[in-house]
PDB file of C-alpha atoms in Angstrom:
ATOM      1  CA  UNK A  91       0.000   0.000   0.000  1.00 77.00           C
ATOM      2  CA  UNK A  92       1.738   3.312  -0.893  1.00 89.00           C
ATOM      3  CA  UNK A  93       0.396   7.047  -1.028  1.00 92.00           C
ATOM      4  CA  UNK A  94       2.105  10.490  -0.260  1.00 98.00           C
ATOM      5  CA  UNK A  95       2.416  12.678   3.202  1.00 98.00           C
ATOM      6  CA  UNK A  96       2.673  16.228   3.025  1.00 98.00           C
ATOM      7  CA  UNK A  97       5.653  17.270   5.248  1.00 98.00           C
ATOM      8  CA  UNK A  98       5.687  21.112   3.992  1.00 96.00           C
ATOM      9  CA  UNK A  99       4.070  23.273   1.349  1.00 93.00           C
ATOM     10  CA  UNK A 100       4.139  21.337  -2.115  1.00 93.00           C
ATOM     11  CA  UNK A 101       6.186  19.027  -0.628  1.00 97.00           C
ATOM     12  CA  UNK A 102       4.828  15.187  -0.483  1.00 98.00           C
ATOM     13  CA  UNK A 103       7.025  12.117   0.235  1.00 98.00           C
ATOM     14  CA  UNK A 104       5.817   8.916  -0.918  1.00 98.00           C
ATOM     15  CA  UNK A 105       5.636   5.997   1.849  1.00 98.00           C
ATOM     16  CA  UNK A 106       4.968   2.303   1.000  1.00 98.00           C
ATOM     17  CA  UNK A 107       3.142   0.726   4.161  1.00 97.00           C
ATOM     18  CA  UNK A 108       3.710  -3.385   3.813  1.00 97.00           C
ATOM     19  CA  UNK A 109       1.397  -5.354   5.947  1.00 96.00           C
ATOM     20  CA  UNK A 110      -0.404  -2.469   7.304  1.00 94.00           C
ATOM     21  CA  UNK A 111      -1.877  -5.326  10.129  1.00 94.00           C
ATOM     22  CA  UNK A 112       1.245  -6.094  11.876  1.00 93.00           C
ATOM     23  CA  UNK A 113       2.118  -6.313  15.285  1.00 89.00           C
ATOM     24  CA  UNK A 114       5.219  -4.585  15.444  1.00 96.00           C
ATOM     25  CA  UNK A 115       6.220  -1.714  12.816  1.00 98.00           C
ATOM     26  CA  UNK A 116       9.604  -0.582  11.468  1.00 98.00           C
ATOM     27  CA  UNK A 117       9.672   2.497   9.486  1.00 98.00           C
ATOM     28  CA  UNK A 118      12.805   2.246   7.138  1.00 98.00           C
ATOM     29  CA  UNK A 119      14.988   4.753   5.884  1.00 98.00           C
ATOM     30  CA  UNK A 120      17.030   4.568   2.637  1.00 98.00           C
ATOM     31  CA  UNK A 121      20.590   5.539   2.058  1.00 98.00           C
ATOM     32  CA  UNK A 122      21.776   7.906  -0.428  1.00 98.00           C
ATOM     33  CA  UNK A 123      21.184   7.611  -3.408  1.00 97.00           C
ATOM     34  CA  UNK A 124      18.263   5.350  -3.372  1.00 98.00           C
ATOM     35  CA  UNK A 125      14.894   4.613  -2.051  1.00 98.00           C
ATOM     36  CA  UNK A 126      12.611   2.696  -0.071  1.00 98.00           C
ATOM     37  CA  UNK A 127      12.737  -0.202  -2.792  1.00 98.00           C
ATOM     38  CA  UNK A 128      16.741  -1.412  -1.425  1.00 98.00           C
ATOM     39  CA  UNK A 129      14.849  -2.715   1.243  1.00 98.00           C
ATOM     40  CA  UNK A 130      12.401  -4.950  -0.303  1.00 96.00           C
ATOM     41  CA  UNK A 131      13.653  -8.125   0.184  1.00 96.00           C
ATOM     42  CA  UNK A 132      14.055  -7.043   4.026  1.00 97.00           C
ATOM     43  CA  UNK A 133      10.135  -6.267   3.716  1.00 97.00           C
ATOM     44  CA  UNK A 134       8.941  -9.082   2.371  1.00 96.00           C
ATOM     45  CA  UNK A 135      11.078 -11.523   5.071  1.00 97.00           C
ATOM     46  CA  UNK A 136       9.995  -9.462   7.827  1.00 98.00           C
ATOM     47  CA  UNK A 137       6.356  -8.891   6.401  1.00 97.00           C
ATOM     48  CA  UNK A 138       6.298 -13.014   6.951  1.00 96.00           C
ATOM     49  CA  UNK A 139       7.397 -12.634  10.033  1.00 96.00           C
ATOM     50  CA  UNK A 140       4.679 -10.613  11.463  1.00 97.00           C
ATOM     51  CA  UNK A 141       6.131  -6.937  11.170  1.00 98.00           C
ATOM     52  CA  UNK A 142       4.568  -4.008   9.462  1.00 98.00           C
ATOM     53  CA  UNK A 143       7.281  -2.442   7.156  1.00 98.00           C
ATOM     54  CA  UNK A 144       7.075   1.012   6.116  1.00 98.00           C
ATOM     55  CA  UNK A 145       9.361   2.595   3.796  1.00 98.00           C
ATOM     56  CA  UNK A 146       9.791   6.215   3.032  1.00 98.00           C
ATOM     57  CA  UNK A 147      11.246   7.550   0.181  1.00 98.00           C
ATOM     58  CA  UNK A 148      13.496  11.163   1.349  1.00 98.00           C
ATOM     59  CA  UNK A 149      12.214  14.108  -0.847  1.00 98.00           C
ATOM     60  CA  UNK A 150      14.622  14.251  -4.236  1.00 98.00           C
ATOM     61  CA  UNK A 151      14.419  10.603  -4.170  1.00 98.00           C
ATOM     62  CA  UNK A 152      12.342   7.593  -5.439  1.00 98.00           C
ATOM     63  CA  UNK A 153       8.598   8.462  -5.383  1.00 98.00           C
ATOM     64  CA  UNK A 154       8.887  11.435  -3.588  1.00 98.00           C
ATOM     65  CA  UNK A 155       8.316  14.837  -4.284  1.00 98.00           C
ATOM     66  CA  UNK A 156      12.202  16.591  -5.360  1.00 98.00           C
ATOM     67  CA  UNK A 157      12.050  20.412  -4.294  1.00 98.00           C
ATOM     68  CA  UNK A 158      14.881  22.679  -5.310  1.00 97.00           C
ATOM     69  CA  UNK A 159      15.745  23.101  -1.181  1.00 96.00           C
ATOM     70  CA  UNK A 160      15.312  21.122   2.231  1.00 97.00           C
ATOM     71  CA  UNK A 161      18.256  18.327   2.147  1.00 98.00           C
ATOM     72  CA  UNK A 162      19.835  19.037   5.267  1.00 97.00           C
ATOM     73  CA  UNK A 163      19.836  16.327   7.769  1.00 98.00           C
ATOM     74  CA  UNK A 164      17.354  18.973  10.182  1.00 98.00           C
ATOM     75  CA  UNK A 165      14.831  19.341   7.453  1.00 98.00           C
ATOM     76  CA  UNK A 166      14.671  15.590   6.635  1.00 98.00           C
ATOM     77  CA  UNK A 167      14.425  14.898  10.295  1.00 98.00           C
ATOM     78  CA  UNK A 168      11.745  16.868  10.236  1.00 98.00           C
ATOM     79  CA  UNK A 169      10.227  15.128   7.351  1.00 98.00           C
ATOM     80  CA  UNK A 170      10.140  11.512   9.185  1.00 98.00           C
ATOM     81  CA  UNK A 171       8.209  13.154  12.089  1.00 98.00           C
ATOM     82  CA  UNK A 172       5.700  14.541   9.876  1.00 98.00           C
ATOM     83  CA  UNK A 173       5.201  10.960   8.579  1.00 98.00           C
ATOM     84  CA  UNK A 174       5.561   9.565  12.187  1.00 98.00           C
ATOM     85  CA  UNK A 175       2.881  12.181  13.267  1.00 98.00           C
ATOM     86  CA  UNK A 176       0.475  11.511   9.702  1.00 98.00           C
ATOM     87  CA  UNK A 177       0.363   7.508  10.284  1.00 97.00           C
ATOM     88  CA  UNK A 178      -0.064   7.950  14.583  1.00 97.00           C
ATOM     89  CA  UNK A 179       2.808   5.669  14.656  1.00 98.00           C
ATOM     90  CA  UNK A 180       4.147   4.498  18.380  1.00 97.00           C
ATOM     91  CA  UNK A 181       6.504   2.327  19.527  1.00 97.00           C
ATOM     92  CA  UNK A 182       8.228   1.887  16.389  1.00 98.00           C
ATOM     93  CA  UNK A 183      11.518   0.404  15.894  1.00 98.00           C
ATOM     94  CA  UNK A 184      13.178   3.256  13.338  1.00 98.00           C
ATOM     95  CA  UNK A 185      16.140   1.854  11.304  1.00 98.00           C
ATOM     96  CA  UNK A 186      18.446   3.907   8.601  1.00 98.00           C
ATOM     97  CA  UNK A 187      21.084   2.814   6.482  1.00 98.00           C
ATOM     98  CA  UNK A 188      24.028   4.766   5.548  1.00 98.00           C
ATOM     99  CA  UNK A 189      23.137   8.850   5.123  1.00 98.00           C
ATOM    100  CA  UNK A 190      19.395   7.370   6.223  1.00 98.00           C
ATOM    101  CA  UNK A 191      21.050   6.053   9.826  1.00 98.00           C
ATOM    102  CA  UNK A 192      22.736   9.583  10.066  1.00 98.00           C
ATOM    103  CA  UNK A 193      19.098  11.094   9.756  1.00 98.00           C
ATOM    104  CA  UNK A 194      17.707   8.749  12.040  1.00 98.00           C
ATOM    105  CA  UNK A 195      20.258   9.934  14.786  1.00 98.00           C
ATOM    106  CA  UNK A 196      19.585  13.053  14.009  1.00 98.00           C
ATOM    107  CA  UNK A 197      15.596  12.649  14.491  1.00 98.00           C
ATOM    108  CA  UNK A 198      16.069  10.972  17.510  1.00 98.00           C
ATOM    109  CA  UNK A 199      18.140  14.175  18.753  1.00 98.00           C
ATOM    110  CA  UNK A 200      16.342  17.014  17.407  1.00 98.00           C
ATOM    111  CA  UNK A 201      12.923  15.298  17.990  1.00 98.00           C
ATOM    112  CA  UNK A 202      13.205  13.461  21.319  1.00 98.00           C
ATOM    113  CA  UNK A 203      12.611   9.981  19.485  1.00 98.00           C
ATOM    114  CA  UNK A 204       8.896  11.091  19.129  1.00 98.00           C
ATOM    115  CA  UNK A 205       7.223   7.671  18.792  1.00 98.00           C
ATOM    116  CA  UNK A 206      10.558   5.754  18.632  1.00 98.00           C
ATOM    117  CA  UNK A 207      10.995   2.846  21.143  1.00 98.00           C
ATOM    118  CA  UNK A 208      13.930   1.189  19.391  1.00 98.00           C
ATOM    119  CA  UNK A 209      16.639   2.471  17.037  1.00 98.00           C
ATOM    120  CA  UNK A 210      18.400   0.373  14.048  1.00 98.00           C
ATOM    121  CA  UNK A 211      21.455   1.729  12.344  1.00 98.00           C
ATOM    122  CA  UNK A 212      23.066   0.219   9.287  1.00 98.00           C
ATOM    123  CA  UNK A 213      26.269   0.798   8.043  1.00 98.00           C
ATOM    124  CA  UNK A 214      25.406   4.217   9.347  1.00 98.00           C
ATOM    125  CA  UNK A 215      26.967   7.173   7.982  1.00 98.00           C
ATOM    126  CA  UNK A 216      27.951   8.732  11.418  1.00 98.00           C
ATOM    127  CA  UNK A 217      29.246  10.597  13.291  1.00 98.00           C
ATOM    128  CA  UNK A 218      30.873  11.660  10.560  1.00 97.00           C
ATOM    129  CA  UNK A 219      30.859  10.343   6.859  1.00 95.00           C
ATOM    130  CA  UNK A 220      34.153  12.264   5.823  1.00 95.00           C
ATOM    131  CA  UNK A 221      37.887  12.601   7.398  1.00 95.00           C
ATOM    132  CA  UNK A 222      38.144  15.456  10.032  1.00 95.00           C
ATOM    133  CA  UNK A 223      41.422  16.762  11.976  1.00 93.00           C
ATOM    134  CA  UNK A 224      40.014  14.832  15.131  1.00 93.00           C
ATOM    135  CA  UNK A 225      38.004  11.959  13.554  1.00 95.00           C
ATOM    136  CA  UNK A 226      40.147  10.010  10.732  1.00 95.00           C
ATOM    137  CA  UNK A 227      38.192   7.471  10.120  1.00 94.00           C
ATOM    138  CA  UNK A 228      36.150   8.728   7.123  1.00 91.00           C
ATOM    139  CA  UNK A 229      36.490   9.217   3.095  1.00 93.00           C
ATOM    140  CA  UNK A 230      38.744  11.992   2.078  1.00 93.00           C
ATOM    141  CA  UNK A 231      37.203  15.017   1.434  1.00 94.00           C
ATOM    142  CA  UNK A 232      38.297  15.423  -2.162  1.00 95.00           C
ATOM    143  CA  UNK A 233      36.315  11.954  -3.070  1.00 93.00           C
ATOM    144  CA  UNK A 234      33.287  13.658  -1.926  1.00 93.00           C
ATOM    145  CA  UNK A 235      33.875  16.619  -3.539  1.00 96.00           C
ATOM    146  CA  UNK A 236      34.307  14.700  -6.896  1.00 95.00           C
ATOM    147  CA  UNK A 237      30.913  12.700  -6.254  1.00 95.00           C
ATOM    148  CA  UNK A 238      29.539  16.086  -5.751  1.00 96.00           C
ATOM    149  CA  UNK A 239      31.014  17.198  -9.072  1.00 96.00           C
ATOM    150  CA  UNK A 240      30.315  14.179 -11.109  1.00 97.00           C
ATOM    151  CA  UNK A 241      26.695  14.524 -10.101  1.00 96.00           C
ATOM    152  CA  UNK A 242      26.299  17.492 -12.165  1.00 96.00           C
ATOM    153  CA  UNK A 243      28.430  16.227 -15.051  1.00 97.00           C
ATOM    154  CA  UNK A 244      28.355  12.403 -15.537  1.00 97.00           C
ATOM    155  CA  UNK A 245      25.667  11.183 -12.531  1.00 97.00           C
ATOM    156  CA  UNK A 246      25.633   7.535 -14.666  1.00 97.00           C
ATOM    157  CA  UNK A 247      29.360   7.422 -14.289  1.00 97.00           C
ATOM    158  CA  UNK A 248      29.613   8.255 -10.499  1.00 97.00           C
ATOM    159  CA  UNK A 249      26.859   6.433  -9.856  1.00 97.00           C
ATOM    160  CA  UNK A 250      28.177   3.241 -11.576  1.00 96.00           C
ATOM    161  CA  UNK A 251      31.703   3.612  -9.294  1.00 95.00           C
ATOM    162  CA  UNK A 252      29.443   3.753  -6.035  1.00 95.00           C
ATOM    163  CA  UNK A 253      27.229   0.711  -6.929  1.00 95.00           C
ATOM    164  CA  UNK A 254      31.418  -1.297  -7.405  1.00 94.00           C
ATOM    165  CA  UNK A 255      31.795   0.329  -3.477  1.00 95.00           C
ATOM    166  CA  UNK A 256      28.694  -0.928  -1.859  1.00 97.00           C
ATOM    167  CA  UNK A 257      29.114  -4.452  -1.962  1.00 97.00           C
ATOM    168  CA  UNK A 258      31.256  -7.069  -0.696  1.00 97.00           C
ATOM    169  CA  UNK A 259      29.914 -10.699  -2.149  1.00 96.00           C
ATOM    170  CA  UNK A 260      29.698 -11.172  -6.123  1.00 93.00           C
ATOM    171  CA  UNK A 261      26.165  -9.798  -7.655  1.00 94.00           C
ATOM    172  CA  UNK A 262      24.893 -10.571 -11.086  1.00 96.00           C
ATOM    173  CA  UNK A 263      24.411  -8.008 -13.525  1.00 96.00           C
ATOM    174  CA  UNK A 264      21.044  -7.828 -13.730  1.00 97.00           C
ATOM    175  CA  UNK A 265      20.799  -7.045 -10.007  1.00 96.00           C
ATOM    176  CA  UNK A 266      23.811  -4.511 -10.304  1.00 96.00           C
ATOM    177  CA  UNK A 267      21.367  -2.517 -13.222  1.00 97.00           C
ATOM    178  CA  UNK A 268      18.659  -2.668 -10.671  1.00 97.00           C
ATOM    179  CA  UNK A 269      20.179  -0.699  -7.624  1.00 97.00           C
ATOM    180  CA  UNK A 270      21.738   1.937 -10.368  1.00 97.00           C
ATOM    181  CA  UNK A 271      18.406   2.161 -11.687  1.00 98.00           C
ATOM    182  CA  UNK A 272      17.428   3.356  -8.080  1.00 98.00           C
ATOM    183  CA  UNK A 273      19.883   6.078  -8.059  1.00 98.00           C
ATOM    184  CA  UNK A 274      18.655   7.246 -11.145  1.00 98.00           C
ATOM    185  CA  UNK A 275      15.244   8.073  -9.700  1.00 98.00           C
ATOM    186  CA  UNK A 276      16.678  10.733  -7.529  1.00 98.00           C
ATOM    187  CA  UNK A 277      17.008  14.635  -8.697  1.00 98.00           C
ATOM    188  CA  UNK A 278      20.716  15.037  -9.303  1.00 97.00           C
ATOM    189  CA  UNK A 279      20.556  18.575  -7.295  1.00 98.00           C
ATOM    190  CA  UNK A 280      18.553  16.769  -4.419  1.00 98.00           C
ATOM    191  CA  UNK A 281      21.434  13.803  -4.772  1.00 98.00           C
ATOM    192  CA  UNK A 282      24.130  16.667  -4.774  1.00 97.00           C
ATOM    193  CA  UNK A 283      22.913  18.681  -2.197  1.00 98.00           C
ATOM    194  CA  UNK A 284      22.454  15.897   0.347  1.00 98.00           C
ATOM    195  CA  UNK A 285      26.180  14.552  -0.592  1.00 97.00           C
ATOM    196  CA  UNK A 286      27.124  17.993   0.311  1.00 96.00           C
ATOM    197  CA  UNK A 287      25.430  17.849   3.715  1.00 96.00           C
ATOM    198  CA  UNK A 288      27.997  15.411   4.280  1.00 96.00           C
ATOM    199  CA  UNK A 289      30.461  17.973   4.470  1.00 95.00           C
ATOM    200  CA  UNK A 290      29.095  20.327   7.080  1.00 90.00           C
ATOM    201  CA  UNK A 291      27.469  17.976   9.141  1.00 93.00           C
ATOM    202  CA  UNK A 292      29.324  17.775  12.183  1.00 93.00           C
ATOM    203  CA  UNK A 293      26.641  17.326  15.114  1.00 96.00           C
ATOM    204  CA  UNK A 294      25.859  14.182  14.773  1.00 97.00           C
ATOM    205  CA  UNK A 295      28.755  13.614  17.805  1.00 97.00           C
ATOM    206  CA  UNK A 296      26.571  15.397  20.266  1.00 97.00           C
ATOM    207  CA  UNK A 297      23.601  13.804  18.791  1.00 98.00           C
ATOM    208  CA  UNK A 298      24.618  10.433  19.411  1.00 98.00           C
ATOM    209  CA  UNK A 299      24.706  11.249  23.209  1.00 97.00           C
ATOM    210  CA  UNK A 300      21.242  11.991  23.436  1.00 98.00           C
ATOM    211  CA  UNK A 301      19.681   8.977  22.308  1.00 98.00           C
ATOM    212  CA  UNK A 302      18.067   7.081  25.075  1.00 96.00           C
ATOM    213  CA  UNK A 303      16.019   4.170  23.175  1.00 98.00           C
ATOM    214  CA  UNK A 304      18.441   0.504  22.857  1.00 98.00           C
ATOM    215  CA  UNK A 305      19.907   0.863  19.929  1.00 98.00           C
ATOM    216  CA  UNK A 306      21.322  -1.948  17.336  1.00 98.00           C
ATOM    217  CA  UNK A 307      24.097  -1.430  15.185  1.00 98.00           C
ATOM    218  CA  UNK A 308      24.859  -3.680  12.485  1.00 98.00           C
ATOM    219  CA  UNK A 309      27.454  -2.946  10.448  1.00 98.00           C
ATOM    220  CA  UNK A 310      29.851  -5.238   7.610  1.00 98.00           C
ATOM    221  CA  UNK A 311      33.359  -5.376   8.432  1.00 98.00           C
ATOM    222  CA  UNK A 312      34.469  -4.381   4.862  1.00 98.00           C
ATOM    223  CA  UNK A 313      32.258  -1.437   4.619  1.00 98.00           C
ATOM    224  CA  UNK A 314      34.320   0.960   1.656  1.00 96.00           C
ATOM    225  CA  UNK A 315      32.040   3.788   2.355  1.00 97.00           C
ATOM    226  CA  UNK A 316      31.053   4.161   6.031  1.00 97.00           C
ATOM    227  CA  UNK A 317      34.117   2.252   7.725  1.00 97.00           C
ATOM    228  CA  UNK A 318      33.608   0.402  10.088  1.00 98.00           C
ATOM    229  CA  UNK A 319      35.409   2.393  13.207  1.00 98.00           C
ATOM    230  CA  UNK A 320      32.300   4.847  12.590  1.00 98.00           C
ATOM    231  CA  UNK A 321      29.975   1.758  13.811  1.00 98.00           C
ATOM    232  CA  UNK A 322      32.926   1.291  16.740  1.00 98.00           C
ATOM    233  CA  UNK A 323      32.438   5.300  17.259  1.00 98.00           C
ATOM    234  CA  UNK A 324      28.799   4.708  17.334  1.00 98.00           C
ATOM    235  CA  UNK A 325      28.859   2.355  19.853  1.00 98.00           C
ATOM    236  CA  UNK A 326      31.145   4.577  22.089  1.00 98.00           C
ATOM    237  CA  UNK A 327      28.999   7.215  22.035  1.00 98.00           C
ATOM    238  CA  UNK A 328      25.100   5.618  22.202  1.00 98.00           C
ATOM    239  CA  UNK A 329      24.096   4.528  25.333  1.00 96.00           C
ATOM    240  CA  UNK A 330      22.133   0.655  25.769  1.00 93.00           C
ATOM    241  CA  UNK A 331      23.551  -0.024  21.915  1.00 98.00           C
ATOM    242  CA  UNK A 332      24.548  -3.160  20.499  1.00 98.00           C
ATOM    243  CA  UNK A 333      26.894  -3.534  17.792  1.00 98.00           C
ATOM    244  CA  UNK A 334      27.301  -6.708  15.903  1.00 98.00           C
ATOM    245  CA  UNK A 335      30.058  -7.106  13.189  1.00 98.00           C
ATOM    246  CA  UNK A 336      28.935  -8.747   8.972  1.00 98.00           C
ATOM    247  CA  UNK A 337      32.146 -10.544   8.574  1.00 98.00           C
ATOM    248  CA  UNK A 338      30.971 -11.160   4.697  1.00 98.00           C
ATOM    249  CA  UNK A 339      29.719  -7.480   3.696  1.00 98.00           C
ATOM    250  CA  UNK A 340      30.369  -4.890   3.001  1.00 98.00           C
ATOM    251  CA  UNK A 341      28.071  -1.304   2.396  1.00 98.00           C
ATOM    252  CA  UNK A 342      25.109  -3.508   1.109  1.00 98.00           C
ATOM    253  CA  UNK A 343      25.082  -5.537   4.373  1.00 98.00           C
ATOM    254  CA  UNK A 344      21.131  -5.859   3.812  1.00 98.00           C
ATOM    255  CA  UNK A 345      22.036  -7.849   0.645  1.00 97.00           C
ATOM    256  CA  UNK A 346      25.522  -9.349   1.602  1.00 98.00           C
ATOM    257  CA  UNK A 347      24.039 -10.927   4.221  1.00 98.00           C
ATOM    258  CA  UNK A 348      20.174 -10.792   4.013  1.00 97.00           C
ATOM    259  CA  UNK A 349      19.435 -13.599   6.499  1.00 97.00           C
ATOM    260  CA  UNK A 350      21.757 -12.898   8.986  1.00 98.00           C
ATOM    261  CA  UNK A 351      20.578  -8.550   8.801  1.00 98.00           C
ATOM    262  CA  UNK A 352      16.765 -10.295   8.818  1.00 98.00           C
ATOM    263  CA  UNK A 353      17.551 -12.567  11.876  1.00 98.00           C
ATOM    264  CA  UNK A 354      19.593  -9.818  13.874  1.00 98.00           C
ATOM    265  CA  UNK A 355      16.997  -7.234  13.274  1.00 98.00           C
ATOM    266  CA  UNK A 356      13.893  -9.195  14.365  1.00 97.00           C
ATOM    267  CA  UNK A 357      16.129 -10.685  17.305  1.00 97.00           C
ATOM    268  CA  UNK A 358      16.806  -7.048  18.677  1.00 98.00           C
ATOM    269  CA  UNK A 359      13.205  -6.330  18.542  1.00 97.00           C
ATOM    270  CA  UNK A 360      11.714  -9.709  20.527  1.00 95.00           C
ATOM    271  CA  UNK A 361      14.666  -9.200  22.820  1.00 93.00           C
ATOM    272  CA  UNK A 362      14.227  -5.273  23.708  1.00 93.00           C
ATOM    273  CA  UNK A 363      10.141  -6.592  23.909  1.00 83.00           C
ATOM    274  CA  UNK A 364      11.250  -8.235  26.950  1.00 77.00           C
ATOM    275  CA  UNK A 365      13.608  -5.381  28.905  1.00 65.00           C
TER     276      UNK A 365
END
């Protein structure tokens, strides 16, 4: 079931609500560049399972409605509360991957985990996505910048050399076209501007202090994009987290290891049922 939630003026992101009857619901956010649709084979195990899956697509990407402004991590924070707030959700388990983990973090922050009881991070792109004087654990800055550039010139081309990042185990071509195809649905400003969030975001450190719900962390031990001290760096700095090492993934841990990120996920959720 999918329709659109108006989260300002004009604005509508799309949201695809799988087994709307389910006991327990995770509301799933995507990593840059692409959509709620990386997740679907994460929806459809969970789905059997007995969880309602909801998947928002960011504005400038997928389904959603691509405005000129609004891609800074506060802004798209404030976009998953409008949808929290729209569907009455409670007691949701809220899960991001990559730049979608860092906006998680930051919801939970800025919004006091409004109608969060659990958090889910993968391969999350915090505290800090790029290298800084006191925090060397992330890409250079010049490799960002050039993503940022190739956006405007050659977006097939730097898309194409993110997709041979992301993962760790062999994929066939046909599934490699798919998850480019997925980039391609995103505005190139929308996927430049966010890319360029990376740059200036640097509060995600204090945010990660002020999240009080248990918190997993999954995260593959080959990651190429979001290494994997940030996951060790996450752990540090959230209180009641977990983190639990993919020893056979690497940015595409959801598809790496699908079972095992299936499994570890639902696990978290039964177990934190029970604290």
């Amino acid at each position: 079931m999918g329709h659109y939630i108006t989260v300002e003026k004009d604005v509508n992101v799309y949201v695809e609500d799988v087994n709307p009857e389910g006991q327990e619901t995770i509301l799933f956010i995507h990593g840059w560049p692409a959509n709620h649709k990386m997740f679907e084979y994460q929806f459809i195990q969970l789905a059997r399972l007995g969880y309602r899956c909801i998947g928002m697509d960011c504005r400038g990407f997928g389904e959603s409605d691509k405005p000129w402004e609004g891609y800074c991590y506060d802004r798209m924070a404030d976009d998953i509360l409008c949808v929290v707030k729209a569907l009455r959700l409670q007691h949701i388990t809220l899960g991001g991957h990559s730049t979608g983990g860092a906006i998680a973090i930051r919801y939970m922050a800025r919004h006091s985990g409004y109608g969060v009881s659990r958090l889910a991070l993968f391969a999350a792109a915090a505290p800090s996505l790029i290298q800084r004087p006191y925090f060397p654990y992330g890409l250079n800055k010049d490799d960002v910048l050039n993503i940022i550039k190739e956006t405007y010139t050659d977006r097939p081309k730097m898309l194409q050399g993110f997709g041979d990042m992301f993962f760790f185990q062999y994929i066939t071509k046909p599934f490699s076209d798919w998850f480019f195809q997925l980039g391609l649905q995103a505005a190139n400003w929308a996927t430049a501007a966010v890319a360029a969030a990376w740059l200036d975001e640097e509060r995600l450190f204090s945010d990660l202090g002020k999240i009080n719900v248990p918190t997993l962390i999954l995260h593959g031990i080959h990651d190429k994009v979001c290494r994997f001290p940030l996951a060790e760096a996450q752990k540090e700095g959230i209180k009641h987290s977990k983190l639990v090492p993919f020893r056979f993934s690497g940015h595409g841990l959801l598809f790496d290891e699908r079972d095992k990120f299936t499994k570890e996920l639902a696990e978290f959720i039964e177990e934190c049922n029970f604290l």
